[in-house]
Short mmCIF file of C-alpha atoms and ligand atoms in Angstrom, two decimals:
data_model
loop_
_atom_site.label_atom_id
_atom_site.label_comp_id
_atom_site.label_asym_id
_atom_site.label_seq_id
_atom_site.Cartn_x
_atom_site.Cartn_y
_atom_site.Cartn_z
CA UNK A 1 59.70 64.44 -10.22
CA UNK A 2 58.76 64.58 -13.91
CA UNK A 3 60.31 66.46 -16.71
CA UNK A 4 57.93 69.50 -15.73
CA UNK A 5 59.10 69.62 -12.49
CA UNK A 6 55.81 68.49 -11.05
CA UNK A 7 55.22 65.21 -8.07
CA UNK A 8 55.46 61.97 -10.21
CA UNK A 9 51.97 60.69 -8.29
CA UNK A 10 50.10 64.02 -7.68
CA UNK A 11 51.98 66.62 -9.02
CA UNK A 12 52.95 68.76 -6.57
CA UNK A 13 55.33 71.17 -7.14
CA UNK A 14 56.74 71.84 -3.82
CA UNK A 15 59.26 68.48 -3.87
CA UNK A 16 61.71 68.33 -0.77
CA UNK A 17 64.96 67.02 -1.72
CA UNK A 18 66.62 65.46 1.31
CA UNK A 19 69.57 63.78 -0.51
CA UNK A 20 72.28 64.85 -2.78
CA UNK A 21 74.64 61.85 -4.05
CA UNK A 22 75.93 64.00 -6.77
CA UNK A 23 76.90 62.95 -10.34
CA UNK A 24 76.91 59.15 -11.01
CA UNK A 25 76.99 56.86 -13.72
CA UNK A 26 73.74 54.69 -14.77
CA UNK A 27 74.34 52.02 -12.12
CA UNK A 28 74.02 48.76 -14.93
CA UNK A 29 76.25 50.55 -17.44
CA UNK A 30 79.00 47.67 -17.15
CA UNK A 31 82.33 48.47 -19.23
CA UNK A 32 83.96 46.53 -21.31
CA UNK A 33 87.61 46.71 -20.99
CA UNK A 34 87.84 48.33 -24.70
CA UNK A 35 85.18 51.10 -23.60
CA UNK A 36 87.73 52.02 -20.56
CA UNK A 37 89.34 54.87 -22.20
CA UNK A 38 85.79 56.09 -23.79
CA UNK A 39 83.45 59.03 -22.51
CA UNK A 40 81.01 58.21 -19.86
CA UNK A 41 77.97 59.49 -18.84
CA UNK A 42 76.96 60.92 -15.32
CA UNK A 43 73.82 62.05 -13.97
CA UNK A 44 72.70 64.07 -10.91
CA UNK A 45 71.14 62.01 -8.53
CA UNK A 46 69.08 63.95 -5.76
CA UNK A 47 66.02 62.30 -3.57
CA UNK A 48 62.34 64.38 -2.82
CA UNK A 49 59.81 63.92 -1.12
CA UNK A 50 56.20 65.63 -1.64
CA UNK A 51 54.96 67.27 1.09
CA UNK A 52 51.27 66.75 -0.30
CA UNK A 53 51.69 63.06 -1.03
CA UNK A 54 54.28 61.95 0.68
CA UNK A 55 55.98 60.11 -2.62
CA UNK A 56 59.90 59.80 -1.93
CA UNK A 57 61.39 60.63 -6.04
CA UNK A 58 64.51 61.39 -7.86
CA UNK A 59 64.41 64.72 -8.90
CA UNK A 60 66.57 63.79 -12.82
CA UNK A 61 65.05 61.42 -15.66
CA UNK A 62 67.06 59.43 -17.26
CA UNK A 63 65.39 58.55 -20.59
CA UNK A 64 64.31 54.52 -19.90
CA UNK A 65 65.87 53.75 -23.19
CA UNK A 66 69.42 55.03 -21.76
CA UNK A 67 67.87 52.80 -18.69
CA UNK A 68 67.18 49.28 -20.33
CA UNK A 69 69.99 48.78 -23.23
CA UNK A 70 70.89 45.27 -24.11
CA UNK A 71 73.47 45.55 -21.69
CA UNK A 72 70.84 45.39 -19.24
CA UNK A 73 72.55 42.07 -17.02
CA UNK A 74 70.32 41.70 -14.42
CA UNK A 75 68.73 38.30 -14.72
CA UNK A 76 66.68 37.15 -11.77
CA UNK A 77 67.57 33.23 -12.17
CA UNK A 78 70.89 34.07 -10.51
CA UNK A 79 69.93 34.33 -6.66
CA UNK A 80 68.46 31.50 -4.95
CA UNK A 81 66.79 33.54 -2.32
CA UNK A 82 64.72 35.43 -5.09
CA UNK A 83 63.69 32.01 -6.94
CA UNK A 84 62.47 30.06 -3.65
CA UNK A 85 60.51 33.46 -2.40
CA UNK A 86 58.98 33.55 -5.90
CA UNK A 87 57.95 29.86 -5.52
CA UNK A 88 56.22 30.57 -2.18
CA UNK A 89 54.90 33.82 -4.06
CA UNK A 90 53.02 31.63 -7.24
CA UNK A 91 51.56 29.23 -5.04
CA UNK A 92 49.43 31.36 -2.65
CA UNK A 93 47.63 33.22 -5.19
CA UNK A 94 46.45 29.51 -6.78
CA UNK A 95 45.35 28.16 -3.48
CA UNK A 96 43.52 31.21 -2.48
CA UNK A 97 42.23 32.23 -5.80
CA UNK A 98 41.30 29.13 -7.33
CA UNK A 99 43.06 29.56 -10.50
CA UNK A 100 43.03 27.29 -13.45
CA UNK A 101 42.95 26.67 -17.19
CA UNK A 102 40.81 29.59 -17.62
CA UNK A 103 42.66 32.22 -15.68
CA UNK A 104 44.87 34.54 -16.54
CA UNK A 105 47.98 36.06 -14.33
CA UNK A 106 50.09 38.95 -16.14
CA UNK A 107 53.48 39.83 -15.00
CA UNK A 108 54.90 43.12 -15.27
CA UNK A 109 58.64 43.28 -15.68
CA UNK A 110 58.77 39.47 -15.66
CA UNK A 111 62.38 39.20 -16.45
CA UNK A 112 63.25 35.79 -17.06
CA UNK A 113 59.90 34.44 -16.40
CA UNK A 114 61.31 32.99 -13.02
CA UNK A 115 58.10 33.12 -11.54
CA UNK A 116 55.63 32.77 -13.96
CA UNK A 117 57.00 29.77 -14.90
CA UNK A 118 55.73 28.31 -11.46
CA UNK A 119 51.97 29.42 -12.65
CA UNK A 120 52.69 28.02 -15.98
CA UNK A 121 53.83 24.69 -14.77
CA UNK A 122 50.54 24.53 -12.75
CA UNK A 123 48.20 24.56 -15.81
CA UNK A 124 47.62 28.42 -14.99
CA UNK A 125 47.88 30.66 -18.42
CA UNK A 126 50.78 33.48 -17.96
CA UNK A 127 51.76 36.34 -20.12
CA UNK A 128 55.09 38.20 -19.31
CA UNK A 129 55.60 41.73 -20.29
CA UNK A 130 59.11 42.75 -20.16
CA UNK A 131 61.07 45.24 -22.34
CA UNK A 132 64.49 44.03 -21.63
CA UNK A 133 65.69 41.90 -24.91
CA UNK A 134 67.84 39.48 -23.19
CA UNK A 135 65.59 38.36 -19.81
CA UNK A 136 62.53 38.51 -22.31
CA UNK A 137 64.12 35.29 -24.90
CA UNK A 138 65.38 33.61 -21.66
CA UNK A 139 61.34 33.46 -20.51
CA UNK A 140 60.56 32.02 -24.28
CA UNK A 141 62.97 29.53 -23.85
CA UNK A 142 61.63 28.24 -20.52
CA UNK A 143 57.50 28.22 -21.78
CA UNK A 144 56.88 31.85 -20.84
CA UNK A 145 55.00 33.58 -23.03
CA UNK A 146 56.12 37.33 -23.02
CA UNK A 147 55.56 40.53 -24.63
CA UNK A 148 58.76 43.11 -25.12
CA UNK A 149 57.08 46.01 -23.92
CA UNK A 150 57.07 48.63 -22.03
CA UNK A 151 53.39 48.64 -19.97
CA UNK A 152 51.25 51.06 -19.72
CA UNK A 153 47.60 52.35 -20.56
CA UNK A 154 47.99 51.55 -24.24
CA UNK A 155 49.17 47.97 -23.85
CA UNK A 156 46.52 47.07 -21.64
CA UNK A 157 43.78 48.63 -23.50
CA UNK A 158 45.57 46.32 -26.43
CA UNK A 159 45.17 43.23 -24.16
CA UNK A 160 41.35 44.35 -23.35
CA UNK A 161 40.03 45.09 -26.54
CA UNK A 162 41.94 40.74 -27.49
CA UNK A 163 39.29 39.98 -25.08
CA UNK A 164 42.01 39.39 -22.57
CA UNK A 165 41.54 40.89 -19.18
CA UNK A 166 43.94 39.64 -15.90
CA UNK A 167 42.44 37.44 -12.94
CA UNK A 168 46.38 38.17 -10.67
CA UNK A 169 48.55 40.72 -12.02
CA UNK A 170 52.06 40.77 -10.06
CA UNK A 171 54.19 43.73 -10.40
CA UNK A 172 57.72 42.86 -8.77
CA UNK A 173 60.31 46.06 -8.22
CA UNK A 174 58.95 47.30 -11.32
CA UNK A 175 56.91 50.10 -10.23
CA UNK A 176 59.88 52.25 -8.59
CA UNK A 177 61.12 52.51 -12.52
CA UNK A 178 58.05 54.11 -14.20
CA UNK A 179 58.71 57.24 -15.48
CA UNK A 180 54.38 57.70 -16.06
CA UNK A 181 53.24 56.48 -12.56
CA UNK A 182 49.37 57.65 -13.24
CA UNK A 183 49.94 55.74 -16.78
CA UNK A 184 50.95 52.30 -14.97
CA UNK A 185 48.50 52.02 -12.49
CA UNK A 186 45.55 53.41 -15.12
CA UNK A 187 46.88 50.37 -17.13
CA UNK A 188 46.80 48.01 -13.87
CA UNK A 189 43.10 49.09 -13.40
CA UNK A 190 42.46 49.01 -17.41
CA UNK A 191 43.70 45.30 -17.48
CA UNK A 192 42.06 43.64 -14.22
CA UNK A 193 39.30 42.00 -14.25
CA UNK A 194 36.61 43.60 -11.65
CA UNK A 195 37.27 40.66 -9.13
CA UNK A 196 40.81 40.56 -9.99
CA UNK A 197 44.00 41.22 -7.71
CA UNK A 198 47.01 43.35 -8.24
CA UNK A 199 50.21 42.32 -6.18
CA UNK A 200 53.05 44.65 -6.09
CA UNK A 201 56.08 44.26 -4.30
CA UNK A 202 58.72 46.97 -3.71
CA UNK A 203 61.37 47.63 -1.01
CA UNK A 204 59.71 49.84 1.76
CA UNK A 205 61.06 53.47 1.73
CA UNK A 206 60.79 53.31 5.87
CA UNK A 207 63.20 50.67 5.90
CA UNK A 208 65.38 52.40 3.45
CA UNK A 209 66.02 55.75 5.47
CA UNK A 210 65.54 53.81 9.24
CA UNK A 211 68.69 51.41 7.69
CA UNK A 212 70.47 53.66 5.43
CA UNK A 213 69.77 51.93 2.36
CA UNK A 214 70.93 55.07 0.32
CA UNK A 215 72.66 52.68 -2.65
CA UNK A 216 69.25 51.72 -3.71
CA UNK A 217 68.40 55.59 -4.68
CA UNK A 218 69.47 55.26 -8.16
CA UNK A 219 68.73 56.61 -11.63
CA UNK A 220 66.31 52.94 -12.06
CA UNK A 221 64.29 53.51 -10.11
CA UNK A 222 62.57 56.61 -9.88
CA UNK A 223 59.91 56.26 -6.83
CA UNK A 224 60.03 55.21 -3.02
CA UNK A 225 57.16 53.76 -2.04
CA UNK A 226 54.91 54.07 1.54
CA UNK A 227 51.57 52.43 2.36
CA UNK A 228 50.55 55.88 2.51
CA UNK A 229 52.04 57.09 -1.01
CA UNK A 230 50.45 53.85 -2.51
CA UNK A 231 47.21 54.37 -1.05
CA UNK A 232 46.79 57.61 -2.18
CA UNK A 233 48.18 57.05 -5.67
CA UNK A 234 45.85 54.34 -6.15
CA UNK A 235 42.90 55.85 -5.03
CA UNK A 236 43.54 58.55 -7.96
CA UNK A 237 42.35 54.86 -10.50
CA UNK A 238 39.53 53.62 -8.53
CA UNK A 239 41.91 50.63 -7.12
CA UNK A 240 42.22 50.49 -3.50
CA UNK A 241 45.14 48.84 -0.88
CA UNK A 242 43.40 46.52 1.04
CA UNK A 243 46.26 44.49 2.44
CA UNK A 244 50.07 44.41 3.16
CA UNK A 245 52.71 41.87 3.30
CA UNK A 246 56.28 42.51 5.05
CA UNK A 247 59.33 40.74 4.30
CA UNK A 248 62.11 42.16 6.00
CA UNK A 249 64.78 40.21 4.74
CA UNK A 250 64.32 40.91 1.23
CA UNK A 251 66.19 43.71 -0.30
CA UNK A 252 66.41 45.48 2.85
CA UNK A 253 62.75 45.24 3.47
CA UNK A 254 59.89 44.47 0.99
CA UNK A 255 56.69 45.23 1.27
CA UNK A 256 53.85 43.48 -0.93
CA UNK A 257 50.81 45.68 -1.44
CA UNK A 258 47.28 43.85 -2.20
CA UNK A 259 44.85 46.14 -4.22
CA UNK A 260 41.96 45.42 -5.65
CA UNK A 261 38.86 47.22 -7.69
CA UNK A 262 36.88 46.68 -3.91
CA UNK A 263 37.57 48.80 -0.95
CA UNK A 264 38.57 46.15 1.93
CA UNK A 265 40.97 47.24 4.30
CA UNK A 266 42.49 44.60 6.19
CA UNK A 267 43.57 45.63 9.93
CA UNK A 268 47.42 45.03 8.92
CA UNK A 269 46.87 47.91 6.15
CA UNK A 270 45.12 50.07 8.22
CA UNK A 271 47.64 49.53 11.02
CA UNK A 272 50.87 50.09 8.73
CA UNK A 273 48.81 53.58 7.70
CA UNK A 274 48.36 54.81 10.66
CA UNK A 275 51.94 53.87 11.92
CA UNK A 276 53.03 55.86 8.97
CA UNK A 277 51.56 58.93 10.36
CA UNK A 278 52.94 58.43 14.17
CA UNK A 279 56.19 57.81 12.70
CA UNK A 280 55.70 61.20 10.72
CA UNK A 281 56.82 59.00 7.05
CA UNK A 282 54.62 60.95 5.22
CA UNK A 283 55.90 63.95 6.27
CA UNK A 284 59.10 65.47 4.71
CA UNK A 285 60.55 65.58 8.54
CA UNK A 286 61.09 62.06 8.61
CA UNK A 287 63.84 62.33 5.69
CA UNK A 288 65.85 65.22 7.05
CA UNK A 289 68.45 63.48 8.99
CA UNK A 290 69.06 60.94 6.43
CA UNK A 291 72.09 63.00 4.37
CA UNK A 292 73.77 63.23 8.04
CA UNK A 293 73.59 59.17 8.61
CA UNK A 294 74.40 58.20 4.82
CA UNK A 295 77.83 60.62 5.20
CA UNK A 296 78.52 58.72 8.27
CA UNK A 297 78.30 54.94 6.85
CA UNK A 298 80.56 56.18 4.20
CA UNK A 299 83.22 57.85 6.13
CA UNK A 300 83.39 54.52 8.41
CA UNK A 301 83.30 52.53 5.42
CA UNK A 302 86.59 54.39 3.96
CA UNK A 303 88.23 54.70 6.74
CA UNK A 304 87.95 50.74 7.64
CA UNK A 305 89.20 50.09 3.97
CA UNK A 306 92.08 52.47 4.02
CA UNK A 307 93.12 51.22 7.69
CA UNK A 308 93.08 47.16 6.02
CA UNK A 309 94.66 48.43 2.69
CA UNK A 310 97.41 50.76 4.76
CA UNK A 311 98.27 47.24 6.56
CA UNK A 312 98.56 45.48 3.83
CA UNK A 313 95.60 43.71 3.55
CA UNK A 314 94.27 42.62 -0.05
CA UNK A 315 90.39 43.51 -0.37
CA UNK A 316 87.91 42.59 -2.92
CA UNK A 317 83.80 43.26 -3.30
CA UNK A 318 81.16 40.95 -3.68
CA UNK A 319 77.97 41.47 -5.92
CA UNK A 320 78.68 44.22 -9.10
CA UNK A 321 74.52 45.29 -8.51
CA UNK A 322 73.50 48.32 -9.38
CA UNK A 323 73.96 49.51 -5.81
CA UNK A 324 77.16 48.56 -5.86
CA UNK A 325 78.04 51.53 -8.15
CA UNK A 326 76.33 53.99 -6.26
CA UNK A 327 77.75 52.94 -3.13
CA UNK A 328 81.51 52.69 -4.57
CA UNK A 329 81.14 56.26 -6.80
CA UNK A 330 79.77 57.82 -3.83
CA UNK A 331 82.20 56.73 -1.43
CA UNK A 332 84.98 57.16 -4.15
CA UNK A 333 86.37 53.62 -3.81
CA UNK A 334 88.28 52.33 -6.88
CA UNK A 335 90.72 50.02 -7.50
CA UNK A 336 93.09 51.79 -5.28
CA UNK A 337 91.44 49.68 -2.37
CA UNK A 338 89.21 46.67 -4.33
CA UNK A 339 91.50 44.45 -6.76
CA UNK A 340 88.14 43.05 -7.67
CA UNK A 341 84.75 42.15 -7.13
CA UNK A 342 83.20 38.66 -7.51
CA UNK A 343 80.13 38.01 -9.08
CA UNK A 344 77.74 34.86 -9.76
CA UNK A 345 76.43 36.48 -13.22
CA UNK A 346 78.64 35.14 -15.76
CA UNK A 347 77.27 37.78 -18.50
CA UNK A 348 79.25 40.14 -16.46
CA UNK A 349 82.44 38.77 -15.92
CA UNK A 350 85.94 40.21 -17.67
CA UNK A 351 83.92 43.63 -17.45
CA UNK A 352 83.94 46.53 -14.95
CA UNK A 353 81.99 48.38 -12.80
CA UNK A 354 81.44 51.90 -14.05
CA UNK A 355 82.60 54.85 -12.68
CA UNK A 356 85.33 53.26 -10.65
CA UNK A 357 85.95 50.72 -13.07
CA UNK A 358 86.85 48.01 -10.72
CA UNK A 359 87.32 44.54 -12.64
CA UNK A 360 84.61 41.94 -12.46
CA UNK A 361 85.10 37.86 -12.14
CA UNK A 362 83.58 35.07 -10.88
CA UNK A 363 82.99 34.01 -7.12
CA UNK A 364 85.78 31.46 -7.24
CA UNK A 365 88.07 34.06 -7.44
CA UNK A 366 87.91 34.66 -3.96
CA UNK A 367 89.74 30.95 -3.08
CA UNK A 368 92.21 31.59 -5.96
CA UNK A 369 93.37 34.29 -4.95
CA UNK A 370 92.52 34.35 -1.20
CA UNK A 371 91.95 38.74 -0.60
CA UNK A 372 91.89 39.13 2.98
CA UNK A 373 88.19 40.91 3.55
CA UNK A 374 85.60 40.97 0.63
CA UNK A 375 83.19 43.77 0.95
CA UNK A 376 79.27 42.84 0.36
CA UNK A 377 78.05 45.37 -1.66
CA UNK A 378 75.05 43.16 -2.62
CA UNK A 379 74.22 43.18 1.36
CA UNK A 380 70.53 42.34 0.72
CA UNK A 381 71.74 38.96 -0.02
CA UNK A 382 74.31 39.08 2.91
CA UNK A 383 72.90 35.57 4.49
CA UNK A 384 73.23 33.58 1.12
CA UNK A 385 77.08 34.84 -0.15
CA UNK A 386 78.53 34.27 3.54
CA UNK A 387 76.51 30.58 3.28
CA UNK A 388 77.86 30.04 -0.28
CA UNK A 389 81.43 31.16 0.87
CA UNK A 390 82.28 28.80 3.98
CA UNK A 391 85.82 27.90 2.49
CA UNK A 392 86.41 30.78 1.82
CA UNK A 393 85.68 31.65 5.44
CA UNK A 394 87.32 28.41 6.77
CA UNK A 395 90.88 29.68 5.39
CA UNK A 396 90.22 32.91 7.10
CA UNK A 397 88.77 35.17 4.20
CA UNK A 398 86.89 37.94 6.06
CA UNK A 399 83.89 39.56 5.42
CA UNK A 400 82.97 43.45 5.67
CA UNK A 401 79.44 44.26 5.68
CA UNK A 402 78.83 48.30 4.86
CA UNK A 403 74.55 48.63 5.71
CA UNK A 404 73.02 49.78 7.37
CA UNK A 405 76.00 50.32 9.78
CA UNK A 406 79.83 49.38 8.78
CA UNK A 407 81.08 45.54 10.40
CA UNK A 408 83.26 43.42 9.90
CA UNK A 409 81.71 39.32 10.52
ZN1 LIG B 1 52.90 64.35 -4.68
#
């Protein structure tokens, strides 16, 4: 909800809240071992639905300047999942769209201009907007052009009135952290041109309570999308969803909306609508046995760890994401069962998760020092860190998956 208490997307003031996680820390504040001993911040972290919407929200707001500090260490360059489905993202849009030297795609939240760069290197003109310092000179460097911004109804007006107006605007797990939803999607509509497409990806809120995703409700991202919720909000700018895109496999299930300035419904949208409302997702019914299952994943999950700790097992995580801190705060697991976790982002090693304030390293820790079972806590990227870790697997490492149900592969 927003700071008056009222539905993000149509605000409602009868919100639901279906989940309490309780008081957590931001989820990318990383420690530095000299900041150990300091004060550190916690927030309440309860999920809502609207009943008149159906738009899953947190109920707190974090200020997004608390959100996106320079310590923001989230660069997208580091997974090779996310790079090759970007690739296969950039080139659709300039087969079907015919784009050239005289188009222009816009990417908000472009990061390190990881996928732009595959318009750019096409001959197609890109702009990145991106407020994060870091990500932002990392797109520079590689030929992205990019704005440090924050977007919304002003910037694009801005772009507009430079005569500059957006043929593809992509909007990747980016729209889940604005705190002035109506805002953002004004500015999408402000910015496109009138035969323009918007693409927005975000992970699918159906797949998040039917697999128990609850470590991706943090304070980042704010919103939970539906086809229904999207449609709706939309609709409020004169944009419509005319088609849908699934991919299950990406951070626990992606969906890619297609809207446009043209009503055109595709079958698939209409069909994902209208499972929505047999399913009953757009009602605050379908969220009320979620607390229930997320208690249960995390009383399996500490009782595994404390069985293989007890027995003298040595256990270490993989991935320090920003779900890993919910996930490790909310079961309350610290370093009295994880020695460490294992990372590939180097800007985070030799620091430490907050709240439990678990040391971080690199992934070649696990050989060196051989822990019996290492927990994926970045389990959206489950198929890629077992693939990278064979060895580790061929001198008997373990691995311990905890969603959506506790195993051990
Ligand atoms: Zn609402």
């Amino acid at each position: 909800m927003s700071a008056d208490g009222a539905c993000r997307s149509c605000g409602g003031k009868a919100l639901e809240v279906f989940l309490s996680l309780g008081k957590m820390p931001l989820p990318d504040a990383f420690l530095t071992g000299d900041a150990l001993s300091g004060p550190e911040p916690r927030y309440p972290l309860d999920a809502a639905v609207c009943p008149d919407c159906s738009l899953v929200q947190i109920l707190e707001e974090v200020p997004p300047e608390k959100l996106f500090v320079e310590n923001y260490l989230y660069f997208s360059s580091f997974s090779d999942a996310l790079l090759g489905h970007s690739r296969d993202h950039a080139l659709g849009p300039i087969a079907s769209r015919s784009l050239g030297p005289d188009s222009l795609v816009v990417e908000i939240a472009s990061n390190d201009g990881y996928l732009l760069k595959n318009f750019a290197e096409a001959g197609v003109p890109v702009l990145g907007i991106d407020p994060a310092p870091e990500p932002a000179r990392a797109a520079e460097a590689a030929g992205v052009p990019t704005l440090q911004e924050f977007f919304g109804t002003d910037l694009a007006r801005r772009l507009v009135a430079e005569g500059r107006r957006a043929d593809v605007i992509v909007a990747n797990n980016v729209m889940a952290h604005v705190p002035d939803l109506n805002g953002f999607v004004e500015g999408l509509a402000v910015l496109l041109a009138d035969d323009g497409l918007i693409s927005v990806e975000n992970p699918y809120v159906r797949d998040l309570v039917d697999h128990g995703e609850f470590d991706t409700i943090y304070h980042e991202h704010f919103c939970y999308f539906s086809c229904t919720s999207v449609d709706t909000l939309v609709r409020r700018h004169g944009l419509f969803l005319n088609h849908v895109e699934y991919f299950p496999d990406l951070h626990g299930g992606t969906l890619r909306w297609h809207i446009a300035k043209r009503e055109e419904p595709s079958d698939t949208v209409r069909g994902y609508l209208a499972e929505e409302r047999r399913r009953g997702v757009d009602t605050p019914a379908f969220y009320r046995t979620f607390a229930t299952r997320v208690a249960k994943v995390r009383d399996d999950l500490v009782s595994l760890l404390r069985e293989l700790h007890d027995g003298g097992a040595r256990l270490a995580g993989y991935g320090a994401a920003a779900k890993a801190t919910i996930l490790l705060n909310y079961a309350g697991i610290g370093t009295d069962l994880l020695d460490f976790i294992v990372d590939r982002n180097v800007h985070k090693h030799g620091m430490y998760m907050p709240g439990v304030h678990i040391p971080i390293t690199g992934p070649e820790a696990l050989l060196e020092r051989s822990p019996d079972y290492t927990v994926i806590l970045a389990w959206n990227f489950r198929a890629e860190i077992i693939g990278q870790q064979a060895e580790y697997a061929a001198r008997g490492g373990r691995f311990v998956v905890p969603i959506p149900a506790v195993e051990v592969v």
